[in-house]
CSV table of C-alpha atoms in Angstrom, one decimal:
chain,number,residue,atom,x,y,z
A,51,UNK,CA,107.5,85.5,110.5
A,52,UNK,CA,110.7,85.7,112.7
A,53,UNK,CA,112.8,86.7,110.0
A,54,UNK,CA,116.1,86.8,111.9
A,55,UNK,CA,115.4,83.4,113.2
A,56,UNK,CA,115.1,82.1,109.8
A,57,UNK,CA,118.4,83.8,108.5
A,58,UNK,CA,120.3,81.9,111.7
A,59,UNK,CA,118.6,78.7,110.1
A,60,UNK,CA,119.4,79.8,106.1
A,61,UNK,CA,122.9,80.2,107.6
A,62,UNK,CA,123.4,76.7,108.5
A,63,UNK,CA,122.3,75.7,105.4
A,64,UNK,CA,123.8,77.8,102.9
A,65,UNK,CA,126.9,78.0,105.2
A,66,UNK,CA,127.8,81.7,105.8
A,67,UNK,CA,125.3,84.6,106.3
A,68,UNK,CA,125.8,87.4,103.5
A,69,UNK,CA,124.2,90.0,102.5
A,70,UNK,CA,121.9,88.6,99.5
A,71,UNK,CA,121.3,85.1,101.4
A,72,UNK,CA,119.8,87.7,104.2
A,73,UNK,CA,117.7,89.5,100.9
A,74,UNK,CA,116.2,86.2,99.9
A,75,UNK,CA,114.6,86.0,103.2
A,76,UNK,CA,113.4,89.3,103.2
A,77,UNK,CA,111.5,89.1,99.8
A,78,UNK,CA,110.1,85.9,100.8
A,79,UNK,CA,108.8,87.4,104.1
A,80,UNK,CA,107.3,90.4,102.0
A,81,UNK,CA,105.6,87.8,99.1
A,82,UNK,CA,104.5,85.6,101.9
A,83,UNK,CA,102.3,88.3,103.7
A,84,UNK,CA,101.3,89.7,100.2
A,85,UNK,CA,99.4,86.7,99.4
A,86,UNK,CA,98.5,85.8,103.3
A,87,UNK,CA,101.0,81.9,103.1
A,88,UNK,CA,102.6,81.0,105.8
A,89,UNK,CA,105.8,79.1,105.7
A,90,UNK,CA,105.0,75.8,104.0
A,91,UNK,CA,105.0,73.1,105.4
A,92,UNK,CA,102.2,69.9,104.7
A,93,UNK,CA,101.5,72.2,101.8
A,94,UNK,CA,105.1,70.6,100.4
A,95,UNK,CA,103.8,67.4,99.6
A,96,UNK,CA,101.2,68.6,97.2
A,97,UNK,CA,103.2,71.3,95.5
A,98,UNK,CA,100.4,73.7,96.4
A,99,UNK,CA,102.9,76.3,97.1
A,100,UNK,CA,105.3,77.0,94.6
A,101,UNK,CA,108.6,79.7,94.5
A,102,UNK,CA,110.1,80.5,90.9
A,103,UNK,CA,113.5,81.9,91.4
A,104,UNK,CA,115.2,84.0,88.6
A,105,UNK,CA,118.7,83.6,90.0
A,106,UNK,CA,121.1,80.8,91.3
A,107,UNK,CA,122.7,82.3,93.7
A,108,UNK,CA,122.8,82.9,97.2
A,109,UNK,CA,119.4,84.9,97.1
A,110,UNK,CA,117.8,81.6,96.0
A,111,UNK,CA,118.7,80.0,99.4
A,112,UNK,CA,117.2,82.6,101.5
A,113,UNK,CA,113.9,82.0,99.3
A,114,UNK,CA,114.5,77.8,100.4
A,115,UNK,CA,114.6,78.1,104.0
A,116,UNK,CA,112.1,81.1,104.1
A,117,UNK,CA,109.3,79.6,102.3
A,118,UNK,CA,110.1,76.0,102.4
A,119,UNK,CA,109.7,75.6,99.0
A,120,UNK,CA,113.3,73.4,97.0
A,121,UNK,CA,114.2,71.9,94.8
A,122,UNK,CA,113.8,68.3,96.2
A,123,UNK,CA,110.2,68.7,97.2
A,124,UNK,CA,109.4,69.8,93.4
A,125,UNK,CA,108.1,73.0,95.0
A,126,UNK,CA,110.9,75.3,93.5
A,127,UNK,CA,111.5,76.4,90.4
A,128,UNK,CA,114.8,78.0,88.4
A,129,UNK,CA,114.2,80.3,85.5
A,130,UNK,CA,117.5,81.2,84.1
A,131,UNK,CA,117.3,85.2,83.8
A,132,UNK,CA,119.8,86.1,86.3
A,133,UNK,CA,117.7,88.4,88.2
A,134,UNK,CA,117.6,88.6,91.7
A,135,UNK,CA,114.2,88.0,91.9
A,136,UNK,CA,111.3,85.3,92.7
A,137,UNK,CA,107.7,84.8,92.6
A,138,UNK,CA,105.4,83.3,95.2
A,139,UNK,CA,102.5,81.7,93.6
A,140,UNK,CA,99.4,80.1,95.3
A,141,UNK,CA,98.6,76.7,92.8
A,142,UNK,CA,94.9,77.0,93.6
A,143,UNK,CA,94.3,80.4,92.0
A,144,UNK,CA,97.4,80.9,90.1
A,145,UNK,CA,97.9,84.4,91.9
A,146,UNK,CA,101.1,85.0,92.7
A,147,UNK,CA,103.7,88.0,93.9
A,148,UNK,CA,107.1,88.8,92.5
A,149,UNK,CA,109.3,90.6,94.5
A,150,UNK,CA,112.8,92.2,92.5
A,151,UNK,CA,115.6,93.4,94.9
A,152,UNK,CA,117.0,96.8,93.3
A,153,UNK,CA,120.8,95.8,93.8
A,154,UNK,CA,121.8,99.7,93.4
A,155,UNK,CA,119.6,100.7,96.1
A,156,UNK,CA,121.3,97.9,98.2
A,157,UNK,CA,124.6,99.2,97.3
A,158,UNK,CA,123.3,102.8,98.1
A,159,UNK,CA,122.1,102.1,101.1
A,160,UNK,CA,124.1,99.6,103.2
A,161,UNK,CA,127.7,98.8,101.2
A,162,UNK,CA,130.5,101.1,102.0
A,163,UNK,CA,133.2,101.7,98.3
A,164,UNK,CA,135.6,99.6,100.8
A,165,UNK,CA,132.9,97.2,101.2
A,166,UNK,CA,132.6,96.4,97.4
A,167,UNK,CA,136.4,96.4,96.5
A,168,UNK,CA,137.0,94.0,99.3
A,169,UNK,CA,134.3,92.0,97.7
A,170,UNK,CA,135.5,92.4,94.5
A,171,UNK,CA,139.2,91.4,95.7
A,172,UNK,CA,137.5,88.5,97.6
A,173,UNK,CA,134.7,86.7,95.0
A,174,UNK,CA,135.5,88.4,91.9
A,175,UNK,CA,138.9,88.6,91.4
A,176,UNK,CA,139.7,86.1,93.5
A,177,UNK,CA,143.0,87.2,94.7
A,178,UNK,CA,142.6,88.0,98.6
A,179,UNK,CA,144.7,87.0,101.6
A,180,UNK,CA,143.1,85.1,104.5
A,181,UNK,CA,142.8,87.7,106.7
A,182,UNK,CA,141.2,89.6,103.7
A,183,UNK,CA,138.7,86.7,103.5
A,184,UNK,CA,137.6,86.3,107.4
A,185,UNK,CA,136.8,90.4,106.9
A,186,UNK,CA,134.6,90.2,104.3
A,187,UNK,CA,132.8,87.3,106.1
A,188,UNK,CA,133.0,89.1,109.2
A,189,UNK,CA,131.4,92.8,107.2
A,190,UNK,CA,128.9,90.4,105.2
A,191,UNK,CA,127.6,89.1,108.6
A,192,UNK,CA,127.2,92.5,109.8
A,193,UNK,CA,125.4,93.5,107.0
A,194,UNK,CA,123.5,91.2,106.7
A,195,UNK,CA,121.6,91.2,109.9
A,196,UNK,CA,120.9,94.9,108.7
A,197,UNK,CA,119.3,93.7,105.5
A,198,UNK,CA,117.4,91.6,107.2
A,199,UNK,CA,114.6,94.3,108.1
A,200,UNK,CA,115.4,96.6,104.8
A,201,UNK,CA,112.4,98.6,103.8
A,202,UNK,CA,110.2,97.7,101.1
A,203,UNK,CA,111.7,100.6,99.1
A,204,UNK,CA,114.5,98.7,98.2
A,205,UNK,CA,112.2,96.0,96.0
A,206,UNK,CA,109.6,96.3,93.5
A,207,UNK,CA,106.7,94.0,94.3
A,208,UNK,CA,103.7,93.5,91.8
A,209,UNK,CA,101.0,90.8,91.5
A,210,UNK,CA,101.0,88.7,89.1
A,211,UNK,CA,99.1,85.9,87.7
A,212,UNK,CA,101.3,82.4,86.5
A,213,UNK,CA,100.1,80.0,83.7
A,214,UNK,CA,99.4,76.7,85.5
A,215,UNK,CA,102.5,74.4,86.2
A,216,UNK,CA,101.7,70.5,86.2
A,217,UNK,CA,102.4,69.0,89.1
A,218,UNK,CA,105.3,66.7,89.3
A,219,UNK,CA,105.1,63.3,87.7
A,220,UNK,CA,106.0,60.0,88.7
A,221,UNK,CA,107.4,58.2,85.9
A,222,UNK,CA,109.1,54.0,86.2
A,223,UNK,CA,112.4,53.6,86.2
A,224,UNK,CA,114.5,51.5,83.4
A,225,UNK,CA,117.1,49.8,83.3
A,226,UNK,CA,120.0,51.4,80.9
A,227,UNK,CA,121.9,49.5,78.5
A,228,UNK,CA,125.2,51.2,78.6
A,229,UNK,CA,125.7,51.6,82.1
A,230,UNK,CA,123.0,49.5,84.1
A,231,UNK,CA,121.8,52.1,86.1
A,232,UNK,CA,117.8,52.7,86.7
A,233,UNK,CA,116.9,56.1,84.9
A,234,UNK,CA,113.5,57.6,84.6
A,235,UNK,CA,112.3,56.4,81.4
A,236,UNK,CA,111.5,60.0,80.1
A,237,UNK,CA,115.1,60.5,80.3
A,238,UNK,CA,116.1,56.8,77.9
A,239,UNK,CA,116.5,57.3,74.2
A,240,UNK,CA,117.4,53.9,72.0
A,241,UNK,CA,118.1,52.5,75.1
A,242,UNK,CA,120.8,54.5,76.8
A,243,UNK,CA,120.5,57.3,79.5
A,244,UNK,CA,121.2,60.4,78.9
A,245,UNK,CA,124.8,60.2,80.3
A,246,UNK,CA,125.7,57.7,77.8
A,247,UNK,CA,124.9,59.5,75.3
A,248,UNK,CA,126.7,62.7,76.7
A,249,UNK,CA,123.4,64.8,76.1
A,250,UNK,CA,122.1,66.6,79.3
A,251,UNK,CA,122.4,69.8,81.0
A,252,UNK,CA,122.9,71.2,84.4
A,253,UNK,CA,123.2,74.2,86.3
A,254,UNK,CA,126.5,75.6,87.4
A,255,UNK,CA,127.4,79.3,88.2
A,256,UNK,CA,126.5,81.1,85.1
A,257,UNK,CA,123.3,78.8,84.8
A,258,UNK,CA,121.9,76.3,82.5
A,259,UNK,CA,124.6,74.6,80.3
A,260,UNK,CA,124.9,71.9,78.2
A,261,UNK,CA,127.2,68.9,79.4
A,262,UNK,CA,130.0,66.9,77.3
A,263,UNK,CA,132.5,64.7,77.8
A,264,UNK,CA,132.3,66.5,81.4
A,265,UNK,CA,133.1,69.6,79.4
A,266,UNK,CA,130.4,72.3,79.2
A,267,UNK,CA,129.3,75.1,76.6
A,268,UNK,CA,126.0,77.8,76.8
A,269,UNK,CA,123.4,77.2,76.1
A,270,UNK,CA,122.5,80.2,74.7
């Protein structure tokens, strides 16, 4: 697997190159020749191949363009945990490896104190200058293309086994009466979608929430 060809194409999709995009590559390199996959591909189409991320972040997108499983081709799946972490699983066997990236090791080994208050200043607090922002972008690039070949010290990778997962469903489409729209009927209660009746959830940066009135409040 040319993993530093992959991170220029997870780039382009996610954007920017940073440091955890770059891990999410690496672990899915390391899970991938753990259980002998290549990237999927065909595979796709029958969900024979799935990733189950623990995290929503940019780690997840590395684990996308590396394996080729997401979340359109019903081959990805989010388990809100916040971990940085993901599991590989073969649907034929139900074997599968998880691979956990040791942030403090990270830290430890490749980010400078500078590093993580610019970082801080940048994402956290969100109070930085422009110039302050095209460094950080500029050290996260650099970084990352360090990561990309970090030792296997720097994870914990175990074998697992995974309950079975159905496969995804096809379900008809009906016709709303609030709004008109076609909605999967799973997703219809006494006649209205889900949106009508302001009762769904989504995921946004802290993960799963419950939607309102466009508002939002935790789940948990």
């Amino acid at each position: 697997m040319d993993v530093k060809n992959i991170l220029k194409k997870a780039k382009d999709f996610h954007g920017h190159v940073c440091p955890f995009l770059a891990l999410g590559v690496r672990a899915s390199q390391i899970a991938m020749e753990e259980l002998g996959i290549a990237r999927v591909g065909l595979e796709s189409i029958g969900e024979d191949v799935l990733a189950v991320v623990e995290c929503n972040n940019c780690f997840a997108d590395g684990v996308q363009v590396a394996t080729g499983c997401t979340f359109g081709n019903n081959s990805l799946i989010y388990l809100d945990v916040g971990k940085n972490a993901f599991t590989l699983v073969r649907r034929r066997d139900w074997e599968g490896v998880r691979v956990y990236v040791d942030a403090d090791k990270v830290s430890e080994m490749y980010f400078s104190e500078d590093v993580e208050e610019l970082f801080r200043k940048v994402v956290v607090r969100r109070e930085a200058s422009k110039e302050e922002e095209e460094k950080l972008a500029e050290l996260w690039e650099e970084i990352s293309w360090k990561i990309i070949e970090a030792p296997r010290e720097i994870f914990k990778i175990e074998r697992v086994r995974f309950s079975p997962i159905e496969r995804a469903p096809i379900f008809e489409s009906v016709k709303c009466n609030g709004c008109g729209e076609l909605v999967m009927k799973t997703r219809v209660k006494d006649g209205l979608c889900l949106k009508c009746r302001g009762e769904f959830y989504g995921v946004v940066g802290r993960g799963i929430v419950k939607f309102s009135d466009s508002k939002f409040e935790e789940v948990i």
